[in-house]
PDB file of C-alpha atoms in Angstrom:
ATOM      1  CA  UNK H   1     124.826 131.277 147.161  1.00 59.00           C
ATOM      2  CA  UNK H   2     124.037 128.437 144.788  1.00 55.00           C
ATOM      3  CA  UNK H   3     127.135 129.162 142.735  1.00 50.00           C
ATOM      4  CA  UNK H   4     129.308 129.346 145.856  1.00 51.00           C
ATOM      5  CA  UNK H   5     128.056 125.898 146.832  1.00 49.00           C
ATOM      6  CA  UNK H   6     128.819 124.467 143.419  1.00 50.00           C
ATOM      7  CA  UNK H   7     132.095 126.260 142.806  1.00 48.00           C
ATOM      8  CA  UNK H   8     133.843 124.216 145.454  1.00 45.00           C
ATOM      9  CA  UNK H   9     133.833 121.223 143.145  1.00 45.00           C
ATOM     10  CA  UNK H  10     132.975 122.429 139.655  1.00 48.00           C
ATOM     11  CA  UNK H  11     134.038 124.825 136.946  1.00 66.00           C
ATOM     12  CA  UNK H  12     132.145 128.053 137.703  1.00 78.00           C
ATOM     13  CA  UNK H  13     130.640 128.395 134.224  1.00 83.00           C
ATOM     14  CA  UNK H  14     129.079 124.936 134.377  1.00 85.00           C
ATOM     15  CA  UNK H  15     127.916 125.772 137.883  1.00 86.00           C
ATOM     16  CA  UNK H  16     126.212 128.885 136.546  1.00 90.00           C
ATOM     17  CA  UNK H  17     124.254 127.005 133.903  1.00 93.00           C
ATOM     18  CA  UNK H  18     123.089 124.399 136.388  1.00 92.00           C
ATOM     19  CA  UNK H  19     122.184 126.948 139.070  1.00 92.00           C
ATOM     20  CA  UNK H  20     120.087 128.984 136.643  1.00 95.00           C
ATOM     21  CA  UNK H  21     118.166 125.853 135.712  1.00 96.00           C
ATOM     22  CA  UNK H  22     117.715 124.735 139.303  1.00 95.00           C
ATOM     23  CA  UNK H  23     116.613 128.108 140.679  1.00 96.00           C
ATOM     24  CA  UNK H  24     114.257 128.580 137.752  1.00 97.00           C
ATOM     25  CA  UNK H  25     112.671 125.231 138.573  1.00 96.00           C
ATOM     26  CA  UNK H  26     112.299 126.009 142.267  1.00 97.00           C
ATOM     27  CA  UNK H  27     110.367 129.123 141.173  1.00 95.00           C
ATOM     28  CA  UNK H  28     108.327 127.225 138.597  1.00 92.00           C
ATOM     29  CA  UNK H  29     105.079 129.082 137.760  1.00 92.00           C
ATOM     30  CA  UNK H  30     105.524 131.471 140.708  1.00 95.00           C
ATOM     31  CA  UNK H  31     106.995 134.428 138.800  1.00 96.00           C
ATOM     32  CA  UNK H  32     106.784 135.698 135.246  1.00 96.00           C
ATOM     33  CA  UNK H  33     107.943 138.674 133.207  1.00 97.00           C
ATOM     34  CA  UNK H  34     105.597 141.350 131.880  1.00 96.00           C
ATOM     35  CA  UNK H  35     105.465 139.359 128.639  1.00 94.00           C
ATOM     36  CA  UNK H  36     104.421 136.235 130.603  1.00 93.00           C
ATOM     37  CA  UNK H  37     107.735 134.387 130.274  1.00 95.00           C
ATOM     38  CA  UNK H  38     108.399 131.854 133.022  1.00 95.00           C
ATOM     39  CA  UNK H  39     111.689 130.632 134.482  1.00 96.00           C
ATOM     40  CA  UNK H  40     111.961 127.330 132.593  1.00 96.00           C
ATOM     41  CA  UNK H  41     115.248 126.546 130.816  1.00 97.00           C
ATOM     42  CA  UNK H  42     116.944 123.885 128.718  1.00 96.00           C
ATOM     43  CA  UNK H  43     120.611 124.418 129.577  1.00 96.00           C
ATOM     44  CA  UNK H  44     123.532 122.239 128.533  1.00 94.00           C
ATOM     45  CA  UNK H  45     127.030 122.156 130.009  1.00 92.00           C
ATOM     46  CA  UNK H  46     129.500 121.227 127.273  1.00 92.00           C
ATOM     47  CA  UNK H  47     133.093 120.430 128.146  1.00 88.00           C
ATOM     48  CA  UNK H  48     135.800 117.802 127.954  1.00 85.00           C
ATOM     49  CA  UNK H  49     135.768 114.803 130.267  1.00 80.00           C
ATOM     50  CA  UNK H  50     137.070 115.584 133.718  1.00 74.00           C
ATOM     51  CA  UNK H  51     136.336 119.316 133.621  1.00 72.00           C
ATOM     52  CA  UNK H  52     133.602 119.209 136.256  1.00 74.00           C
ATOM     53  CA  UNK H  53     130.589 119.713 134.031  1.00 79.00           C
ATOM     54  CA  UNK H  54     128.615 116.940 135.710  1.00 79.00           C
ATOM     55  CA  UNK H  55     129.368 117.869 139.344  1.00 78.00           C
ATOM     56  CA  UNK H  56     126.185 119.980 139.645  1.00 81.00           C
ATOM     57  CA  UNK H  57     124.077 116.906 138.932  1.00 84.00           C
ATOM     58  CA  UNK H  58     124.640 115.688 142.487  1.00 80.00           C
ATOM     59  CA  UNK H  59     125.723 118.854 144.300  1.00 81.00           C
ATOM     60  CA  UNK H  60     122.516 120.714 143.518  1.00 85.00           C
ATOM     61  CA  UNK H  61     120.092 117.821 143.656  1.00 86.00           C
ATOM     62  CA  UNK H  62     121.262 115.503 146.446  1.00 81.00           C
ATOM     63  CA  UNK H  63     123.094 118.058 148.587  1.00 84.00           C
ATOM     64  CA  UNK H  64     120.593 120.904 148.343  1.00 89.00           C
ATOM     65  CA  UNK H  65     117.243 120.498 146.617  1.00 93.00           C
ATOM     66  CA  UNK H  66     116.539 117.044 148.033  1.00 92.00           C
ATOM     67  CA  UNK H  67     117.098 118.449 151.534  1.00 91.00           C
ATOM     68  CA  UNK H  68     114.714 121.349 150.993  1.00 94.00           C
ATOM     69  CA  UNK H  69     110.960 121.692 150.604  1.00 96.00           C
ATOM     70  CA  UNK H  70     111.564 121.777 146.833  1.00 96.00           C
ATOM     71  CA  UNK H  71     112.460 118.071 146.691  1.00 96.00           C
ATOM     72  CA  UNK H  72     109.274 117.169 144.725  1.00 95.00           C
ATOM     73  CA  UNK H  73     110.581 118.980 141.624  1.00 96.00           C
ATOM     74  CA  UNK H  74     113.372 116.423 141.114  1.00 95.00           C
ATOM     75  CA  UNK H  75     112.552 114.339 138.064  1.00 93.00           C
ATOM     76  CA  UNK H  76     114.136 111.437 136.194  1.00 91.00           C
ATOM     77  CA  UNK H  77     117.832 111.629 135.345  1.00 89.00           C
ATOM     78  CA  UNK H  78     117.265 109.988 131.985  1.00 85.00           C
ATOM     79  CA  UNK H  79     114.703 110.529 129.238  1.00 83.00           C
ATOM     80  CA  UNK H  80     113.625 107.417 127.372  1.00 80.00           C
ATOM     81  CA  UNK H  81     110.603 108.731 125.491  1.00 84.00           C
ATOM     82  CA  UNK H  82     108.127 111.563 125.238  1.00 84.00           C
ATOM     83  CA  UNK H  83     105.503 109.430 126.952  1.00 85.00           C
ATOM     84  CA  UNK H  84     107.873 108.860 129.891  1.00 87.00           C
ATOM     85  CA  UNK H  85     108.164 112.616 130.394  1.00 89.00           C
ATOM     86  CA  UNK H  86     104.414 113.120 130.185  1.00 88.00           C
ATOM     87  CA  UNK H  87     103.714 110.143 132.427  1.00 87.00           C
ATOM     88  CA  UNK H  88     106.011 111.562 135.124  1.00 90.00           C
ATOM     89  CA  UNK H  89     104.499 115.049 134.927  1.00 90.00           C
ATOM     90  CA  UNK H  90     100.868 114.137 134.344  1.00 86.00           C
ATOM     91  CA  UNK H  91     100.063 110.666 135.674  1.00 75.00           C
ATOM     92  CA  UNK H  92     102.475 110.966 138.617  1.00 76.00           C
ATOM     93  CA  UNK H  93     101.333 114.575 139.228  1.00 83.00           C
ATOM     94  CA  UNK H  94     104.643 116.411 138.906  1.00 90.00           C
ATOM     95  CA  UNK H  95     103.762 119.528 136.863  1.00 91.00           C
ATOM     96  CA  UNK H  96     106.980 121.256 137.989  1.00 94.00           C
ATOM     97  CA  UNK H  97     109.884 119.010 137.022  1.00 95.00           C
ATOM     98  CA  UNK H  98     113.651 119.467 136.954  1.00 96.00           C
ATOM     99  CA  UNK H  99     115.628 116.884 134.996  1.00 94.00           C
ATOM    100  CA  UNK H 100     119.395 116.888 135.424  1.00 93.00           C
ATOM    101  CA  UNK H 101     121.165 114.343 133.263  1.00 91.00           C
ATOM    102  CA  UNK H 102     124.562 113.289 132.014  1.00 89.00           C
ATOM    103  CA  UNK H 103     125.399 112.346 128.414  1.00 82.00           C
ATOM    104  CA  UNK H 104     122.863 114.746 126.914  1.00 86.00           C
ATOM    105  CA  UNK H 105     124.602 114.618 123.538  1.00 78.00           C
ATOM    106  CA  UNK H 106     124.029 110.888 123.321  1.00 76.00           C
ATOM    107  CA  UNK H 107     120.372 111.495 124.115  1.00 77.00           C
ATOM    108  CA  UNK H 108     120.112 113.953 121.224  1.00 78.00           C
ATOM    109  CA  UNK H 109     121.635 111.376 118.911  1.00 74.00           C
ATOM    110  CA  UNK H 110     119.066 108.828 120.057  1.00 70.00           C
ATOM    111  CA  UNK H 111     116.254 111.278 119.303  1.00 71.00           C
ATOM    112  CA  UNK H 112     117.361 111.382 115.684  1.00 69.00           C
ATOM    113  CA  UNK H 113     116.982 107.642 115.185  1.00 69.00           C
ATOM    114  CA  UNK H 114     113.934 106.894 113.084  1.00 66.00           C
ATOM    115  CA  UNK H 115     111.159 104.974 114.874  1.00 68.00           C
ATOM    116  CA  UNK H 116     112.988 105.157 118.209  1.00 68.00           C
ATOM    117  CA  UNK H 117     111.195 105.827 121.482  1.00 70.00           C
ATOM    118  CA  UNK H 118     112.962 109.195 121.638  1.00 75.00           C
ATOM    119  CA  UNK H 119     111.872 110.414 118.202  1.00 78.00           C
ATOM    120  CA  UNK H 120     108.921 112.358 119.648  1.00 82.00           C
ATOM    121  CA  UNK H 121     110.970 114.098 122.366  1.00 86.00           C
ATOM    122  CA  UNK H 122     112.176 117.142 120.340  1.00 84.00           C
ATOM    123  CA  UNK H 123     108.619 118.139 119.378  1.00 83.00           C
ATOM    124  CA  UNK H 124     107.446 117.724 122.954  1.00 86.00           C
ATOM    125  CA  UNK H 125     110.305 119.817 124.351  1.00 89.00           C
ATOM    126  CA  UNK H 126     109.753 122.642 121.870  1.00 88.00           C
ATOM    127  CA  UNK H 127     106.008 122.656 122.560  1.00 86.00           C
ATOM    128  CA  UNK H 128     106.396 122.631 126.339  1.00 87.00           C
ATOM    129  CA  UNK H 129     109.095 125.301 126.329  1.00 90.00           C
ATOM    130  CA  UNK H 130     106.747 127.924 124.947  1.00 78.00           C
ATOM    131  CA  UNK H 131     103.281 126.624 125.925  1.00 68.00           C
ATOM    132  CA  UNK H 132     103.136 127.484 129.625  1.00 63.00           C
ATOM    133  CA  UNK H 133      99.560 126.549 130.382  1.00 60.00           C
ATOM    134  CA  UNK H 134      97.731 123.677 128.752  1.00 64.00           C
ATOM    135  CA  UNK H 135      99.286 120.728 126.971  1.00 69.00           C
ATOM    136  CA  UNK H 136      97.288 117.991 125.305  1.00 71.00           C
ATOM    137  CA  UNK H 137      99.317 115.252 123.624  1.00 66.00           C
ATOM    138  CA  UNK H 138      98.176 112.222 121.693  1.00 61.00           C
ATOM    139  CA  UNK H 139     101.274 110.141 121.045  1.00 60.00           C
ATOM    140  CA  UNK H 140     101.339 107.400 118.451  1.00 59.00           C
ATOM    141  CA  UNK H 141      99.541 104.310 119.710  1.00 57.00           C
ATOM    142  CA  UNK H 142      99.224 105.682 123.258  1.00 62.00           C
ATOM    143  CA  UNK H 143      96.652 107.305 125.477  1.00 65.00           C
ATOM    144  CA  UNK H 144      96.274 111.070 125.414  1.00 77.00           C
ATOM    145  CA  UNK H 145      97.992 113.127 128.124  1.00 80.00           C
ATOM    146  CA  UNK H 146      96.544 116.310 129.535  1.00 79.00           C
ATOM    147  CA  UNK H 147      98.471 118.853 131.622  1.00 81.00           C
ATOM    148  CA  UNK H 148      96.461 121.919 132.719  1.00 81.00           C
ATOM    149  CA  UNK H 149      99.808 123.631 133.476  1.00 86.00           C
ATOM    150  CA  UNK H 150     103.446 122.662 133.625  1.00 90.00           C
ATOM    151  CA  UNK H 151     107.016 123.828 134.120  1.00 94.00           C
ATOM    152  CA  UNK H 152     109.731 121.563 132.706  1.00 94.00           C
ATOM    153  CA  UNK H 153     113.424 122.447 132.957  1.00 96.00           C
ATOM    154  CA  UNK H 154     116.449 120.418 131.887  1.00 95.00           C
ATOM    155  CA  UNK H 155     120.151 120.674 132.645  1.00 94.00           C
ATOM    156  CA  UNK H 156     122.230 118.221 130.641  1.00 92.00           C
ATOM    157  CA  UNK H 157     125.944 117.686 130.184  1.00 92.00           C
ATOM    158  CA  UNK H 158     127.921 116.492 127.187  1.00 91.00           C
ATOM    159  CA  UNK H 159     131.328 116.414 125.611  1.00 90.00           C
ATOM    160  CA  UNK H 160     131.796 118.798 122.660  1.00 90.00           C
ATOM    161  CA  UNK H 161     132.047 115.944 120.167  1.00 88.00           C
ATOM    162  CA  UNK H 162     128.889 114.207 121.342  1.00 88.00           C
ATOM    163  CA  UNK H 163     126.868 117.403 121.534  1.00 89.00           C
ATOM    164  CA  UNK H 164     127.799 119.328 118.396  1.00 88.00           C
ATOM    165  CA  UNK H 165     127.842 116.212 116.206  1.00 85.00           C
ATOM    166  CA  UNK H 166     124.251 115.584 117.272  1.00 84.00           C
ATOM    167  CA  UNK H 167     123.146 119.040 116.072  1.00 84.00           C
ATOM    168  CA  UNK H 168     122.029 119.207 112.472  1.00 78.00           C
ATOM    169  CA  UNK H 169     119.499 120.943 110.258  1.00 76.00           C
ATOM    170  CA  UNK H 170     116.605 119.272 112.059  1.00 73.00           C
ATOM    171  CA  UNK H 171     117.556 120.748 115.433  1.00 76.00           C
ATOM    172  CA  UNK H 172     118.097 124.241 114.053  1.00 79.00           C
ATOM    173  CA  UNK H 173     115.040 124.257 111.812  1.00 73.00           C
ATOM    174  CA  UNK H 174     112.617 122.888 114.420  1.00 74.00           C
ATOM    175  CA  UNK H 175     113.759 125.463 116.976  1.00 82.00           C
ATOM    176  CA  UNK H 176     115.062 123.028 119.595  1.00 87.00           C
ATOM    177  CA  UNK H 177     118.627 124.374 119.650  1.00 90.00           C
ATOM    178  CA  UNK H 178     117.325 127.958 119.781  1.00 91.00           C
ATOM    179  CA  UNK H 179     115.528 127.103 123.005  1.00 93.00           C
ATOM    180  CA  UNK H 180     118.764 125.904 124.598  1.00 95.00           C
ATOM    181  CA  UNK H 181     121.524 127.836 126.316  1.00 96.00           C
ATOM    182  CA  UNK H 182     124.823 126.038 125.777  1.00 95.00           C
ATOM    183  CA  UNK H 183     127.364 126.668 128.534  1.00 94.00           C
ATOM    184  CA  UNK H 184     130.502 125.533 126.752  1.00 91.00           C
ATOM    185  CA  UNK H 185     133.865 125.916 128.471  1.00 84.00           C
ATOM    186  CA  UNK H 186     137.069 124.692 126.900  1.00 71.00           C
ATOM    187  CA  UNK H 187     139.488 126.599 129.156  1.00 67.00           C
ATOM    188  CA  UNK H 188     142.035 124.974 131.423  1.00 64.00           C
ATOM    189  CA  UNK H 189     140.602 123.250 134.458  1.00 62.00           C
ATOM    190  CA  UNK H 190     141.410 124.938 137.790  1.00 61.00           C
ATOM    191  CA  UNK H 191     142.305 122.911 140.838  1.00 61.00           C
ATOM    192  CA  UNK H 192     139.114 122.263 142.802  1.00 56.00           C
ATOM    193  CA  UNK H 193     138.745 124.121 146.057  1.00 55.00           C
ATOM    194  CA  UNK H 194     137.990 122.420 149.339  1.00 52.00           C
ATOM    195  CA  UNK H 195     134.640 120.646 149.156  1.00 51.00           C
ATOM    196  CA  UNK H 196     132.095 122.535 151.213  1.00 54.00           C
ATOM    197  CA  UNK H 197     129.948 119.554 152.126  1.00 57.00           C
ATOM    198  CA  UNK H 198     126.305 120.168 152.912  1.00 68.00           C
ATOM    199  CA  UNK H 199     124.806 123.600 152.169  1.00 73.00           C
ATOM    200  CA  UNK H 200     124.106 126.067 154.930  1.00 80.00           C
ATOM    201  CA  UNK H 201     120.688 125.999 156.608  1.00 86.00           C
ATOM    202  CA  UNK H 202     120.139 129.571 155.408  1.00 89.00           C
ATOM    203  CA  UNK H 203     120.495 128.497 151.754  1.00 89.00           C
ATOM    204  CA  UNK H 204     118.129 125.585 152.275  1.00 91.00           C
ATOM    205  CA  UNK H 205     115.639 127.997 153.835  1.00 94.00           C
ATOM    206  CA  UNK H 206     115.853 130.417 150.891  1.00 94.00           C
ATOM    207  CA  UNK H 207     115.118 127.554 148.494  1.00 95.00           C
ATOM    208  CA  UNK H 208     112.269 126.270 150.653  1.00 96.00           C
ATOM    209  CA  UNK H 209     110.759 129.735 151.028  1.00 96.00           C
ATOM    210  CA  UNK H 210     110.692 130.224 147.254  1.00 96.00           C
ATOM    211  CA  UNK H 211     109.171 126.801 146.630  1.00 96.00           C
ATOM    212  CA  UNK H 212     106.481 127.131 149.307  1.00 96.00           C
ATOM    213  CA  UNK H 213     105.597 130.711 148.386  1.00 95.00           C
ATOM    214  CA  UNK H 214     101.828 130.995 148.036  1.00 92.00           C
ATOM    215  CA  UNK H 215     100.680 131.393 144.441  1.00 91.00           C
ATOM    216  CA  UNK H 216      97.170 132.600 143.510  1.00 89.00           C
ATOM    217  CA  UNK H 217      95.104 130.024 141.668  1.00 86.00           C
ATOM    218  CA  UNK H 218      92.677 130.673 138.850  1.00 82.00           C
ATOM    219  CA  UNK H 219      90.256 127.896 139.691  1.00 73.00           C
ATOM    220  CA  UNK H 220      88.528 127.918 136.348  1.00 65.00           C
ATOM    221  CA  UNK H 221      89.686 129.573 133.152  1.00 59.00           C
ATOM    222  CA  UNK H 222      87.539 128.224 130.367  1.00 55.00           C
ATOM    223  CA  UNK H 223      88.003 124.465 130.444  1.00 56.00           C
ATOM    224  CA  UNK H 224      91.298 124.672 132.327  1.00 56.00           C
ATOM    225  CA  UNK H 225      90.969 124.104 136.055  1.00 62.00           C
ATOM    226  CA  UNK H 226      93.333 125.073 138.870  1.00 74.00           C
ATOM    227  CA  UNK H 227      95.905 127.115 136.955  1.00 83.00           C
ATOM    228  CA  UNK H 228      98.462 129.088 138.996  1.00 89.00           C
ATOM    229  CA  UNK H 229      98.733 132.837 138.396  1.00 91.00           C
ATOM    230  CA  UNK H 230     102.428 133.766 138.639  1.00 94.00           C
ATOM    231  CA  UNK H 231     103.450 137.084 140.140  1.00 96.00           C
ATOM    232  CA  UNK H 232     104.432 139.539 137.397  1.00 97.00           C
ATOM    233  CA  UNK H 233     107.895 141.052 137.860  1.00 98.00           C
ATOM    234  CA  UNK H 234     108.294 144.039 135.495  1.00 98.00           C
ATOM    235  CA  UNK H 235     111.511 145.729 134.437  1.00 98.00           C
ATOM    236  CA  UNK H 236     112.264 149.099 135.965  1.00 98.00           C
ATOM    237  CA  UNK H 237     112.149 151.932 133.428  1.00 98.00           C
ATOM    238  CA  UNK H 238     115.927 152.034 133.000  1.00 98.00           C
ATOM    239  CA  UNK H 239     116.162 148.249 132.796  1.00 98.00           C
ATOM    240  CA  UNK H 240     113.403 148.192 130.174  1.00 98.00           C
ATOM    241  CA  UNK H 241     115.163 150.863 128.116  1.00 98.00           C
ATOM    242  CA  UNK H 242     118.399 148.875 128.212  1.00 98.00           C
ATOM    243  CA  UNK H 243     116.664 145.600 127.367  1.00 98.00           C
ATOM    244  CA  UNK H 244     114.756 147.088 124.428  1.00 98.00           C
ATOM    245  CA  UNK H 245     117.953 148.489 122.905  1.00 98.00           C
ATOM    246  CA  UNK H 246     119.657 145.100 123.146  1.00 98.00           C
ATOM    247  CA  UNK H 247     116.586 143.310 121.814  1.00 98.00           C
ATOM    248  CA  UNK H 248     116.610 145.625 118.775  1.00 98.00           C
ATOM    249  CA  UNK H 249     120.249 144.704 118.149  1.00 98.00           C
ATOM    250  CA  UNK H 250     119.392 141.011 118.119  1.00 97.00           C
ATOM    251  CA  UNK H 251     116.351 141.623 115.967  1.00 97.00           C
ATOM    252  CA  UNK H 252     118.636 143.143 113.340  1.00 97.00           C
ATOM    253  CA  UNK H 253     120.920 140.108 113.535  1.00 95.00           C
ATOM    254  CA  UNK H 254     117.904 137.856 113.160  1.00 95.00           C
ATOM    255  CA  UNK H 255     116.769 139.655 110.023  1.00 95.00           C
ATOM    256  CA  UNK H 256     120.276 139.596 108.567  1.00 94.00           C
ATOM    257  CA  UNK H 257     120.213 135.794 108.820  1.00 90.00           C
ATOM    258  CA  UNK H 258     116.638 135.077 107.721  1.00 89.00           C
ATOM    259  CA  UNK H 259     117.749 133.215 104.612  1.00 86.00           C
ATOM    260  CA  UNK H 260     120.551 131.288 106.279  1.00 82.00           C
ATOM    261  CA  UNK H 261     119.871 127.580 105.638  1.00 78.00           C
ATOM    262  CA  UNK H 262     121.190 126.464 109.035  1.00 78.00           C
ATOM    263  CA  UNK H 263     118.576 128.398 110.977  1.00 80.00           C
ATOM    264  CA  UNK H 264     120.812 130.918 112.721  1.00 86.00           C
ATOM    265  CA  UNK H 265     117.974 133.432 112.664  1.00 89.00           C
ATOM    266  CA  UNK H 266     116.046 131.330 115.188  1.00 90.00           C
ATOM    267  CA  UNK H 267     118.877 131.566 117.739  1.00 92.00           C
ATOM    268  CA  UNK H 268     119.096 135.341 117.383  1.00 95.00           C
ATOM    269  CA  UNK H 269     115.313 135.460 117.484  1.00 93.00           C
ATOM    270  CA  UNK H 270     115.227 133.812 120.914  1.00 94.00           C
ATOM    271  CA  UNK H 271     117.928 136.074 122.350  1.00 96.00           C
ATOM    272  CA  UNK H 272     115.609 138.692 123.839  1.00 97.00           C
ATOM    273  CA  UNK H 273     113.296 136.053 125.290  1.00 96.00           C
ATOM    274  CA  UNK H 274     116.185 134.212 126.932  1.00 97.00           C
ATOM    275  CA  UNK H 275     117.578 137.495 128.270  1.00 98.00           C
ATOM    276  CA  UNK H 276     114.259 138.321 129.949  1.00 98.00           C
ATOM    277  CA  UNK H 277     114.103 134.916 131.612  1.00 97.00           C
ATOM    278  CA  UNK H 278     117.717 135.161 132.773  1.00 97.00           C
ATOM    279  CA  UNK H 279     117.172 138.657 134.153  1.00 97.00           C
ATOM    280  CA  UNK H 280     114.150 137.437 136.089  1.00 98.00           C
ATOM    281  CA  UNK H 281     116.127 134.578 137.664  1.00 97.00           C
ATOM    282  CA  UNK H 282     118.936 137.000 138.517  1.00 96.00           C
ATOM    283  CA  UNK H 283     116.458 139.329 140.225  1.00 97.00           C
ATOM    284  CA  UNK H 284     114.974 136.428 142.187  1.00 97.00           C
ATOM    285  CA  UNK H 285     118.456 135.337 143.263  1.00 95.00           C
ATOM    286  CA  UNK H 286     119.006 138.818 144.715  1.00 95.00           C
ATOM    287  CA  UNK H 287     115.678 139.427 146.426  1.00 96.00           C
ATOM    288  CA  UNK H 288     114.061 136.010 146.933  1.00 95.00           C
ATOM    289  CA  UNK H 289     110.341 135.995 147.644  1.00 96.00           C
ATOM    290  CA  UNK H 290     110.422 139.791 148.028  1.00 96.00           C
ATOM    291  CA  UNK H 291     111.420 140.448 144.411  1.00 97.00           C
ATOM    292  CA  UNK H 292     109.410 143.304 142.885  1.00 97.00           C
ATOM    293  CA  UNK H 293     111.310 144.466 139.795  1.00 98.00           C
ATOM    294  CA  UNK H 294     113.941 143.394 137.301  1.00 98.00           C
ATOM    295  CA  UNK H 295     116.550 146.074 137.863  1.00 98.00           C
ATOM    296  CA  UNK H 296     119.201 147.420 135.512  1.00 98.00           C
ATOM    297  CA  UNK H 297     122.010 145.262 136.904  1.00 96.00           C
ATOM    298  CA  UNK H 298     119.937 142.123 136.297  1.00 97.00           C
ATOM    299  CA  UNK H 299     119.185 143.165 132.718  1.00 97.00           C
ATOM    300  CA  UNK H 300     122.857 143.930 132.056  1.00 96.00           C
ATOM    301  CA  UNK H 301     123.939 140.624 133.594  1.00 96.00           C
ATOM    302  CA  UNK H 302     121.464 138.698 131.454  1.00 96.00           C
ATOM    303  CA  UNK H 303     122.521 140.337 128.208  1.00 97.00           C
ATOM    304  CA  UNK H 304     126.219 139.916 129.023  1.00 95.00           C
ATOM    305  CA  UNK H 305     125.570 136.191 129.393  1.00 95.00           C
ATOM    306  CA  UNK H 306     123.567 136.068 126.150  1.00 96.00           C
ATOM    307  CA  UNK H 307     126.389 137.874 124.354  1.00 96.00           C
ATOM    308  CA  UNK H 308     128.806 135.243 125.611  1.00 93.00           C
ATOM    309  CA  UNK H 309     126.713 132.160 124.872  1.00 95.00           C
ATOM    310  CA  UNK H 310     125.005 133.018 121.572  1.00 95.00           C
ATOM    311  CA  UNK H 311     128.128 133.890 119.514  1.00 93.00           C
ATOM    312  CA  UNK H 312     129.680 130.565 120.489  1.00 92.00           C
ATOM    313  CA  UNK H 313     126.528 128.696 119.501  1.00 92.00           C
ATOM    314  CA  UNK H 314     126.435 130.581 116.194  1.00 91.00           C
ATOM    315  CA  UNK H 315     130.095 129.799 115.543  1.00 91.00           C
ATOM    316  CA  UNK H 316     129.719 126.112 116.327  1.00 89.00           C
ATOM    317  CA  UNK H 317     126.612 125.691 114.189  1.00 87.00           C
ATOM    318  CA  UNK H 318     128.160 127.656 111.309  1.00 84.00           C
ATOM    319  CA  UNK H 319     131.267 125.470 111.505  1.00 83.00           C
ATOM    320  CA  UNK H 320     129.461 122.164 111.868  1.00 74.00           C
ATOM    321  CA  UNK H 321     126.589 122.519 109.416  1.00 70.00           C
ATOM    322  CA  UNK H 322     127.734 125.281 107.108  1.00 56.00           C
ATOM    323  CA  UNK H 323     125.828 128.399 108.047  1.00 51.00           C
ATOM    324  CA  UNK H 324     126.928 131.996 107.697  1.00 50.00           C
ATOM    325  CA  UNK H 325     127.572 134.533 110.439  1.00 49.00           C
TER     326      UNK H 325
END
């Protein structure tokens, strides 16, 4: 339903990347895989100007999420510094935050500038992507921030030149690019269909039901207070068998590229993790609050998407910074 809403005005592949990010945020810390992976993503739509990559920024946020009970997840549309992110999530009490922003490639370039306000952002994003519970950060010359739990997701857009020129050895070696899914589409732009306008009340209700779903709270776990306990959604036996076989394939690719200087092994190494998260979102999109398992079709869908996105990322990085495939 989300993709149908977006597809009226946007290239479907960009719509997919944005919808995955948005739905994952609506479900922030409500569901997890058997390996405790949550539905947080850093997705980037990469395409030429005028191809519709930035349409989801308003279609999903203003036309849907802002009208639903999930409106509180909407965060800033620009990142100026690591402290700005932490201030929004911690001081302003927004532990579940969705940031949808244009010109993401320019942002990455700004992060690489020595002594800039954005220089601490890559480390923060990599830490928060994997650390799903507690975050304590002492930034240079600033007060310490403490988040008992969090769920940060980002959907950014960029032109190919801006994005890939901003990716270098730092981004591959520190693991930031491996935590991203790059939805790049360089195909011809279709004529946009008739604009659908506001989403249906039924879609708004589905989003609201997911966001307001009751989540058990662990009121005290050590020194961490009031931590949500997401519902575990396991793979079915056949889905698990399929996923494990695909994960083994990517593990072999990871090991084949361990000595590659451009860090390709880290992208292959995240493949299975990303596939689990994608499969979980797919299952939620099918069953909503009643989701109980990640079924075989969700696992196959997730791995098909990984097998489309990862080879392109590998090719681009190999071309731009001289890796091997």
